[in-house]
Amino acid sequence: MGLRFNLVIGGVLCTLIIGAAVLAPWLANYNPIMDADLMNAELPPDAQFWFGTDAQGRDVFTRILYGAQVSLTVGIGSQLINTTIGLIFGISAGYFGGWWDDLVNGLTNLMLSIPSLIFALAIMAILGPGLVSLLIALGLTNWSWTCRIARSSTLSLKSQGYVQAAKTLGYGDGRIMATQILPNLIGPVLVIATLGMGDAILAEAALSYLGLGIRPPQPSWGNMLTDARELIVIAPWAAIFPGIAIFLTVLGLNLLGDGLRDWLDPQMRTRRA
Amino acid sequence: EEPRSGGVINFVAPYGSSFSSLDIHASAQVQDEFWAKAIHRSLYDWDANESKPVLELATDVSVSDDRLTYTYKLRQDAYFHDGKQMTADDIIYTYTRIMDPAKAYPAAQYISNIKGATEYNEGKAKEISGLKKIDDFTLEITLSDPIDPGYQFMPNYTAIYPVGAAEKEGFFTNPVGLGPYKFAEYVPGSRLSVVKNDKYYDTGKPYADKVNIMIMGDASARDVAFRNKEVDVSVLGPAQYVAYKSDPELANNIMEVAEVYTRHVGFSPDFKPFQDKRVRQAINYAIDSDLIIKRLAKDKAYRASGWLPVSSPAYDKDAKPYPYDPEKAKALLAEAGYPDGFEFELTATQNESWGLTIVEAIIPMLDKVGIKVKAKPVESSVLSEAVPGGDFQAYMWSQESGPDSLTALRCFHSKTPQASCNYTKFNNPDYDKLIEAARQAATDDEKNDLLRKANNLLQEEAPVWFFNYNKAVMAYQPWLHGVQPNSQEMAIQSYEKLWVDDTVPAR
Amino acid sequence: MLRFALRRLLQMIPTVIAVSLLIFVIFSIVPGSIASSMIADGRGTNDPKLVERIKQEFGLDQPVHVRFGNYAWSLAQFDLGTSFRTRQPVSSMIGERLWPTLKLAFAAMCVAIVIGLPLGFIAALKPGSLLDSLTMIGAISGLSLPQFWLGLLVMYLFALTLGWLPSFGYGDGGLRNLILPALTLGVAPLALLARTTRAAVLEVMNADFIRTARSKGMNSFRLVKWHVVRNALVLVITTLGLQFGSMMGQAVVVEKLFSWPGLGSLLIDSVGLRDIPVVQGSILVLVLCFLLVNTLVDVLYAVIDPRISHG
Amino acid sequence: MNGALLEVEDLRIDIGSGESRHNAVENISFSIDRGETFGLVGESGCGKSITALATIGLLRRPLAISGGSIRFKGQDLRSLSAREMRKLRGNRIAMIFQEPMTALNPLSPVGRQIAEMFVLHQGASWHEAERKAVEALASVQVPAPDQRVKNYPHQMSGGMRQRVMIAIALACNPDLLIADEPTTALDVTVQAEILKLMQELCDARGTAVLMISHDLGVIAKMCRRVGVMYAGHMAEERAVADLFRTPAHPYTRGLLGSLPRLGSRGAHGRKRLQEIEGVVPSIAAFPAGCRFEPRCERATAICASTQPGQTDLGNNGFVRCFHHG
Amino acid sequence: MDSAPEPLLRVEDLSVHFPVQGGVFNRRRKMLRAVNNVSLTLNKGECLSIVGESGCGKSTLALSIVGLQAPTSGSIHFEGRPITGKAQPSRIERARMAQIVFQDPYASLNPRQTVFTSLAAPLRLHGIGNGEVESRVEEMMRLVGLKPDQAKRFPHEFSGGQRQRIGIARALILNPKVVVLDEPVSALDVSIRAQIINLLLELKERLRLSYIMISHDLSVVEHMSDRVAVMYFGQIVETGRWESIFANPMHPYTRRLLGAIPDPFAELSGKKLIDEAQAPRPPSGYDYHPQQFDRQDVYSAPQPSQLVAIAGDHCVRLAPVA
Ligand SMILES: Nc1ncnc2c1ncn2[C@@H]1O[C@H](COP(=O)(O)OP(=O)(O)OP(=O)(O)O)[C@@H](O)[C@H]1O
Ligand SMILES: Nc1ncnc2c1ncn2[C@@H]1O[C@H](COP(=O)(O)OP(=O)(O)OP(=O)(O)O)[C@@H](O)[C@H]1O
Ligand SMILES: [Mg+2]
Ligand SMILES: [Mg+2]
């Protein structure tokens, strides 16, 4: 499969989703929360309600658009946290080595050995359902991959001529990490973050299924899917469209991530979280 | 149709994905009643058709004048699965064990009304003074309060064990009871199987040779399994209720029962706006409960017109629920000094019948009268800690409101602490008087009359938004017969009355 | 090799200690309690006295550090404590649930390996072919499905519509009931494995020593058999081990969906009911499984790759 | 049998396809007689390796032969089927690669990797092949060969590994050995040993060698004739002695002038080295005419527009330049 | 000959040992002795070459000199001032003493920075004002034979030779006194090498630089050096002026090295640099040391030996005969 294919399809899907999320207020005909008319509940898709309505009589299309905001917030937000933690730990561990490296290594192994969904579940149990808790829970669980990649890349970058040269030229350690190492990590880290966004969106759905997702009535694809799961016999559209939305978004992110990876570094193909 | 003996019933336990242990005294989960009901028996049993407790392990009871001492004539044809005959010792042993001072068995709440039980439990006494064996088959129980012991000694959680059984090795992996079925096999997390007890005292019963109790928490999975004819019953949620009703094949075999739970939103008395009765009433007016019941609950509920449910003996058939009247609500709010409304936080769980699904529907409705609602989703075990702890502005819950009406209404007695069940700290002297009177009432009619009045007073005061009483719906396969309308908990069936005809698929 | 395995086993110890500490801390601040879970469905009334007694019985009235001391002390004796809910030893409860989970996980892994590995191989040997493209599109799609959604779909398809397989439950522990959950759980690792294998084979095919092998006049079959398989496996095997971990997590969802009596559903139930000792024990055992599998993978790695064992 | 062992004529190799198709190597002609060692020098990227790979039939996408012929013992290799080619490869034409680190399978004992040759080409059983592998290892002067066969590549030094490579290549007594920079990755002292070993073995077996290197010293030491490549063209092809004495192509001359000569500083004092200005053109931007034209001091208008043809210099040598001499 | 002028750089008894990886449970840490008791001096304006086989510790020594590798023991003095151990100057200070040019021109430039940034940032770091920075970068670009306007480009737009020029420019931009050249031309194309060698020699004259050059190409070494040190397994086995080393190599390793060079012109004229039959005998009471090494031996301490002066400052490592 050509590299173009991945990048193009992934890019198009992601752009569409981001567009949907950003333009939700303009694209949607209804309010995702307040426009609930129980008289209109469970209507099949038609000209008025493109994707039908859910059990509350809310427009599924509208909710999917607004759900995109939540899913993307979850995806991007949690990856921002992950990436920041991973980069800080990974770069410093690789750069300084010694006991700090051992410690970070231990921590990464620790995080890797607890299945991330279970860890997120535990954090959600403490914080209670909600967007912020979700961001924290997912943001704290998956940084180990970024950390590992950052660490190993730093280890190899550290011995590169230009990093060594920076040292001899009098750069401080912080400056070296920030100006010489970090910019060269952006590529792989971006790939991991892109793939991680997809994972986070899936994790949101799984946590919603386990009862620990986003606070309703705020629409998220995960809780829409969970709510509509039992409607599948009488109002399948309420479950099918959010399912497709998740699938396409995660697919888009995965394709984009793959495309980016192939584009940035063919050597990285075998490494994958 | 004549019940047929033989065959295998595949029953479901739909309330979670595992049983606690095979020690029913230690449990507080309905899920465990599914197997306990098959294996065990308690002193009383619930008569689903009459909706009242009836004697099960005794043939006769006499009551003292002060209504504190009950003398039971125990039945002499009851044998434990291991062959031992049941005697008064077994009951004394069981009740004493439940009050074990070293353990905190949830079942203790049913036994603690026996005189001396609390003292024993606190280690102040060597035995429970209120339990007296007259002879092997005569047992005298003295209560500390004049309440109906039927409700106390009926729950499956108070199942009778043979003397010394719990101390024996292996009892909890191979429990022995008095029930119609004997324990056969338990696959933790998946299934518990029981086989016919040939020596069951109700001769001719049970009918089926074997019952498999499948643990199936997930409604959609259950739905598939039922349609796939892998299980014989399924408890339906609202959506499935609609689907099953409209499916000609499935519609004929649906059992509906008014259960004894009242779904409501409780208002905190510590939250300023809720201190005003008019605000509480306004909320009752502002929500189109009928619409929600019709569209969201899919008619799988009865509109609440007070606290006591439809199946309650004290239910007032003439009572009218709050009508949907947003204008009136607005007026009341304005009167109470909130013309622009206010905002409150509503703590609720994921539950589709009394949780966020409903909250989502009332958010836009209350919004129309200016009240902003912020949902605060919590896990159910967090809700049940927050509510008794008073840690809420409003909460949504389903609370048991029967089968004993008095017990249910006593929750709103001012002496009942919030931590117990007066979650809204309801305090109304008139109400208290009615309850006291009902307690002392000589006849059931008199009692019910008083309770009805109390119930109506409660409705007027509106400490909660009266939403609905649930309607339990169970679908069963056409070959399954003898399903009983158990208003206490629909899904808990007396297995001995169930039988399958010969159209049952081979298992 | 034995020494190597032993050393890797010993290296698990600090992780296990850290994990147990972490989960103790997390679950000592989690809201809700076993007592509150008892009335969670609105049945019965809250009995404050009972709550007190329960706290006393389980030592929950003690300060945190004392509880931690007790917890650590019993852990050191390999005692996972007693369940709040069942009063059974946690270890025996977990013992009952471990086998189904392992069975499910290994079955899912088998699905992944038996299908994913050859698929990845074939795709890599004909890069750019239709099969390759289809495999990779399928693989990425497989990674993009919400698991419980997929589970529902297969349930509807294979159980309801086609009636081939039971839709739920453990049955008699046989294969029939295992297939659907294993399939659901196996799809993601399958997809990942197909991708990893493809990438690994491609990488190996581009290695210098493959050129050497070609220069010897070898045909493709021998080339693959003698030089590609082992080298690709080395790259794949790590993924396999790590995948096992995330599968253990996903098992929670799948077990719940299929009413599978495994550790995952025990964990979820216990979290919901705040049966903390069981929660802690289950997580610890899941982590232990993960660590053991990865140790095994490391040892396997060393068996395949002489550079590790000699180094 | 008369005629050369290997005759390459007008070989042309393209890289990529469609839009992004470029010519990598063009007009390459040379021939190697039996037992002769022919050298190919040139800078990095000038196309030495792909020429060698084309000869043994191992070019892979995106590279492909797009013209010319390669005749081995009179047989056009391009017309052979894949199967026939495999029979030749390893057996009659063998190859040694530059990087002894990566050219051996890290997961397989070296003995087995040698033994494969006997299994592949002589139908030997594995047992027999392993025994022969010990002999082969002994023949490349690896001490304790019966122990060493069990070693994995990472347990050997670079020199040892390159000996293993030689043992593999010479296992079936090929007629032609292609050695692509066999010693570039090695220390000078080890390089000397390996070169000596190769020379001895090939002489003894009458194996012809195509020796590729960018080190003129190595070429001078090993070869009788040499081709100088520049940017995918054969600039000059001469007997080694002629080349060093009277380099004809401006590039060759520049190259020789730019090398510091050992001993010359002692004799003549330090002299500024001669420089060739500019850089090697990239493959996508080869000049239309002579490829050395942009850097050539003698370049004239014709050089920029026309590719120079071969000018015979006698003694089987030729040069591609309008202004040679 | 009384008080010899203080050399620009003095390396004294320098050793660098690397712990070989051992895990948490593997306490037994072996030490790889990369550099063993090396002593060197570099005088002003001089080019000192270090030759030796791969892995003998040349780069490690070089890194120690520019402060990228902390020595295990021993000391380095710059203009008489210790720059290792407690008295170590700050990185900023040290930057103006010694700089390094790396072998691989591809890895030695940050691919994400323009050449201008690479050259200007160190200047700014050292407190040089904006206006001056630009002129300095421009001047430096010219100095190494590049066009100043090329500074706007990124490294990947340059050829290997040009990158090496940029690497040299970066090393020189702070006006260091010593430049360490770690195999400066070995990764370059043959036709480019001469350009860089000429450039280095030119710069040395013009800026009065002192070089420590590491190389394994003896013809380059001969062409460029004033003095030569031959390293073997972490130790210096022979050192002296270039004429003396190339004319009278003493140590067996030096001789082997010289004997192994394939020099095209020597090759064709049949002249041999070294007559291996005529190995000079060591002075009485000594034997050559070390004669043979096993790879394992980098982990254990070498036998006692010392550098013995043969003629002038031509020294050879010899071991006293027991
Ligand atoms: N697989 C490939 N894909 C793309 N380009 C290639 C490939 N192999 C070689 N080339 C290009 O073909 C040209 C000739 O490469 P070749 O390897 O023959 O050079 P070389 O003379 O052997 O150089 P070196 O001395 O570095 O080995 C180079 O420009 C190179 O970039
Ligand atoms: N950071 C390090 N950690 C461990 N060992 C090291 C480290 N740096 C170098 N070594 C080892 O020290 C020895 C000397 O290395 P060094 O790089 O100095 O050799 P060199 O003479 O420069 O070799 P080359 O000519 O190959 O560049 C080698 O065996 C090397 O493996
Ligand atoms: Mg090459
Ligand atoms: Mg080096």
Coordinates of N, CA and C in Angstrom, one line a residue, chain D residues 126-224:
Chain D
W126 N 23.3 -32.3 5.0 CA 23.7 -31.2 5.9 C 24.9 -31.7 6.7
H127 N 24.9 -33.0 7.0 CA 26.0 -33.5 7.8 C 27.4 -33.4 7.0
E128 N 27.3 -33.8 5.8 CA 28.5 -33.8 5.0 C 28.9 -32.3 4.7
A129 N 27.9 -31.5 4.5 CA 28.1 -30.1 4.2 C 28.8 -29.4 5.4
E130 N 28.4 -29.8 6.6 CA 29.0 -29.2 7.8 C 30.5 -29.6 7.9
R131 N 30.7 -30.8 7.5 CA 32.1 -31.2 7.5 C 33.0 -30.4 6.5
K132 N 32.4 -30.3 5.4 CA 33.1 -29.5 4.4 C 33.3 -28.0 4.8
A133 N 32.3 -27.6 5.6 CA 32.4 -26.2 6.0 C 33.6 -26.0 6.9
V134 N 34.0 -27.0 7.7 CA 35.2 -26.9 8.5 C 36.4 -26.8 7.6
E135 N 36.4 -27.6 6.6 CA 37.5 -27.5 5.7 C 37.6 -26.1 5.0
A136 N 36.4 -25.7 4.6 CA 36.4 -24.4 3.9 C 36.9 -23.3 4.9
L137 N 36.5 -23.4 6.1 CA 37.0 -22.4 7.1 C 38.5 -22.5 7.3
A138 N 39.0 -23.8 7.3 CA 40.4 -24.0 7.5 C 41.2 -23.3 6.3
S139 N 40.5 -23.4 5.1 CA 41.2 -22.9 3.9 C 41.4 -21.4 3.9
V140 N 40.5 -20.7 4.7 CA 40.7 -19.3 4.8 C 41.5 -18.9 6.0
Q141 N 42.2 -19.9 6.5 CA 43.2 -19.7 7.6 C 42.5 -19.2 8.9
V142 N 41.4 -19.7 9.2 CA 40.8 -19.4 10.5 C 41.3 -20.5 11.5
P143 N 41.9 -20.1 12.5 CA 42.4 -21.1 13.5 C 41.2 -21.8 14.2
A144 N 41.5 -23.1 14.5 CA 40.5 -23.9 15.2 C 39.2 -23.9 14.5
P145 N 39.2 -24.3 13.2 CA 37.9 -24.2 12.4 C 36.8 -25.0 12.9
D146 N 37.2 -26.2 13.5 CA 36.1 -27.1 14.0 C 35.4 -26.5 15.1
Q147 N 36.0 -25.6 15.9 CA 35.3 -24.8 16.9 C 34.6 -23.6 16.3
R148 N 35.2 -23.0 15.4 CA 34.7 -21.7 14.9 C 33.4 -21.9 14.1
V149 N 33.2 -23.1 13.5 CA 32.0 -23.2 12.7 C 30.8 -23.0 13.6
K150 N 30.9 -23.3 14.9 CA 29.7 -23.2 15.7 C 29.5 -21.8 16.2
N151 N 30.4 -20.9 15.9 CA 30.3 -19.5 16.4 C 29.2 -18.8 15.5
Y152 N 28.6 -17.8 16.2 CA 27.7 -16.9 15.5 C 28.5 -15.7 15.1
P153 N 28.1 -15.0 14.0 CA 28.9 -13.9 13.5 C 29.3 -12.9 14.6
H154 N 28.4 -12.6 15.6 CA 28.7 -11.6 16.5 C 29.9 -12.0 17.4
Q155 N 30.2 -13.3 17.4 CA 31.3 -13.7 18.2 C 32.6 -13.6 17.5
M156 N 32.6 -13.1 16.3 CA 33.9 -13.0 15.5 C 34.2 -11.6 15.2
S157 N 35.5 -11.3 15.0 CA 36.0 -10.0 14.7 C 35.7 -9.7 13.2
G158 N 35.8 -8.5 12.8 CA 35.5 -8.1 11.4 C 36.3 -8.9 10.4
G159 N 37.6 -9.1 10.7 CA 38.5 -9.8 9.8 C 38.1 -11.2 9.7
M160 N 37.7 -11.8 10.8 CA 37.3 -13.2 10.8 C 36.0 -13.4 10.0
R161 N 35.1 -12.4 10.2 CA 33.9 -12.5 9.4 C 34.1 -12.4 7.9
Q162 N 35.0 -11.5 7.6 CA 35.3 -11.4 6.2 C 35.9 -12.7 5.6
R163 N 36.7 -13.3 6.5 CA 37.3 -14.6 6.0 C 36.1 -15.6 5.8
V164 N 35.1 -15.6 6.7 CA 34.0 -16.5 6.5 C 33.3 -16.2 5.2
M165 N 33.2 -14.9 4.9 CA 32.5 -14.5 3.6 C 33.3 -15.1 2.5
I166 N 34.6 -15.0 2.6 CA 35.5 -15.5 1.5 C 35.3 -17.0 1.4
A167 N 35.2 -17.7 2.5 CA 35.0 -19.1 2.5 C 33.7 -19.5 1.9
I168 N 32.7 -18.7 2.1 CA 31.4 -18.9 1.5 C 31.5 -18.7 0.0
A169 N 32.1 -17.6 -0.4 CA 32.2 -17.3 -1.8 C 33.0 -18.3 -2.6
L170 N 34.1 -18.8 -2.0 CA 34.9 -19.7 -2.7 C 34.6 -21.2 -2.5
A171 N 33.5 -21.4 -1.8 CA 33.2 -22.8 -1.4 C 33.0 -23.7 -2.6
C172 N 32.4 -23.2 -3.7 CA 32.2 -24.0 -4.8 C 33.2 -23.8 -6.0
N173 N 34.3 -23.2 -5.6 CA 35.3 -22.9 -6.6 C 34.8 -22.2 -7.8
P174 N 34.2 -21.0 -7.6 CA 33.6 -20.3 -8.7 C 34.6 -19.8 -9.7
D175 N 34.2 -19.5 -10.9 CA 35.1 -19.0 -11.9 C 35.3 -17.5 -11.7
L176 N 34.3 -16.9 -11.2 CA 34.4 -15.4 -11.0 C 34.0 -15.0 -9.6
L177 N 34.9 -14.2 -9.0 CA 34.5 -13.7 -7.6 C 34.4 -12.2 -7.7
I178 N 33.2 -11.8 -7.3 CA 33.0 -10.3 -7.3 C 33.2 -9.9 -5.8
A179 N 34.2 -9.0 -5.7 CA 34.5 -8.5 -4.3 C 34.2 -7.0 -4.3
D180 N 33.1 -6.7 -3.6 CA 32.7 -5.3 -3.5 C 33.2 -4.7 -2.3
E181 N 34.3 -3.9 -2.4 CA 35.0 -3.3 -1.3 C 35.1 -4.2 -0.1
P182 N 35.8 -5.3 -0.3 CA 35.9 -6.3 0.7 C 36.6 -5.9 2.0
T183 N 37.4 -4.8 1.9 CA 38.2 -4.5 3.0 C 38.0 -3.1 3.5
T184 N 37.1 -2.4 3.0 CA 36.9 -1.0 3.4 C 36.6 -0.8 4.8
A185 N 35.8 -1.8 5.4 CA 35.4 -1.6 6.8 C 36.5 -2.1 7.7
L186 N 37.6 -2.6 7.2 CA 38.6 -3.2 8.1 C 39.8 -2.3 8.4
D187 N 40.5 -2.6 9.4 CA 41.7 -1.9 9.7 C 42.8 -2.2 8.6
V188 N 43.7 -1.2 8.5 CA 44.7 -1.5 7.4 C 45.5 -2.8 7.6
T189 N 45.8 -3.1 8.8 CA 46.6 -4.3 9.0 C 45.8 -5.5 8.7
V190 N 44.5 -5.5 9.0 CA 43.7 -6.6 8.7 C 43.4 -6.7 7.2
Q191 N 43.3 -5.5 6.7 CA 43.0 -5.4 5.2 C 44.2 -6.1 4.5
A192 N 45.4 -5.8 4.9 CA 46.5 -6.4 4.2 C 46.4 -8.0 4.3
E193 N 46.1 -8.5 5.4 CA 45.9 -9.9 5.6 C 44.9 -10.5 4.6
I194 N 43.7 -9.8 4.6 CA 42.6 -10.3 3.8 C 43.0 -10.3 2.3
L195 N 43.6 -9.2 1.9 CA 43.9 -9.1 0.5 C 44.9 -10.2 0.1
K196 N 45.8 -10.4 1.0 CA 46.8 -11.4 0.7 C 46.2 -12.8 0.6
L197 N 45.3 -13.1 1.5 CA 44.5 -14.3 1.5 C 43.7 -14.5 0.2
M198 N 43.1 -13.4 -0.2 CA 42.3 -13.5 -1.4 C 43.1 -13.8 -2.6
Q199 N 44.2 -13.1 -2.6 CA 45.1 -13.2 -3.8 C 45.6 -14.7 -3.9
E200 N 46.0 -15.2 -2.7 CA 46.6 -16.6 -2.7 C 45.5 -17.6 -3.2
L201 N 44.3 -17.4 -2.6 CA 43.3 -18.4 -2.9 C 42.9 -18.3 -4.3
C202 N 42.7 -17.1 -4.8 CA 42.2 -17.0 -6.2 C 43.3 -17.5 -7.2
D203 N 44.5 -17.1 -6.9 CA 45.6 -17.6 -7.7 C 45.6 -19.1 -7.8
A204 N 45.5 -19.7 -6.6 CA 45.6 -21.2 -6.6 C 44.4 -21.8 -7.3
R205 N 43.3 -21.2 -7.3 CA 42.1 -21.8 -8.0 C 41.9 -21.3 -9.3
G206 N 42.6 -20.3 -9.7 CA 42.4 -19.8 -11.1 C 41.1 -19.0 -11.1
T207 N 40.7 -18.4 -10.0 CA 39.4 -17.7 -10.0 C 39.7 -16.3 -10.5
A208 N 38.9 -15.8 -11.4 CA 39.0 -14.4 -11.8 C 38.3 -13.6 -10.7
V209 N 38.8 -12.3 -10.6 CA 38.2 -11.5 -9.6 C 37.8 -10.1 -10.2
L210 N 36.6 -9.7 -9.8 CA 36.2 -8.3 -10.1 C 36.3 -7.6 -8.8
M211 N 37.3 -6.8 -8.7 CA 37.6 -6.2 -7.4 C 37.1 -4.7 -7.4
I212 N 36.2 -4.4 -6.5 CA 35.7 -3.1 -6.5 C 36.3 -2.3 -5.3
S213 N 36.7 -1.1 -5.5 CA 37.3 -0.4 -4.4 C 37.3 1.1 -4.7
H214 N 37.4 1.9 -3.7 CA 37.6 3.3 -4.0 C 39.1 3.7 -3.6
D215 N 39.8 2.6 -3.2 CA 41.1 2.9 -2.7 C 42.1 2.4 -3.8
L216 N 42.8 3.4 -4.4 CA 43.6 3.1 -5.5 C 44.8 2.2 -5.1
G217 N 45.2 2.3 -3.8 CA 46.2 1.5 -3.3 C 45.9 0.0 -3.4
V218 N 44.7 -0.3 -3.0 CA 44.2 -1.7 -3.0 C 44.2 -2.2 -4.5
I219 N 43.7 -1.3 -5.4 CA 43.6 -1.7 -6.8 C 45.0 -2.0 -7.3
A220 N 45.9 -1.1 -7.0 CA 47.2 -1.2 -7.6 C 47.9 -2.5 -7.1
K221 N 47.5 -2.8 -5.8 CA 48.1 -4.0 -5.2 C 47.6 -5.3 -5.8
M222 N 46.3 -5.3 -6.1 CA 45.6 -6.5 -6.5 C 45.4 -6.8 -8.0
C223 N 45.3 -5.7 -8.7 CA 44.8 -5.9 -10.1 C 45.8 -5.7 -11.2
R224 N 45.5 -6.3 -12.3 CA 46.3 -6.1 -13.5 C 45.7 -5.0 -14.3

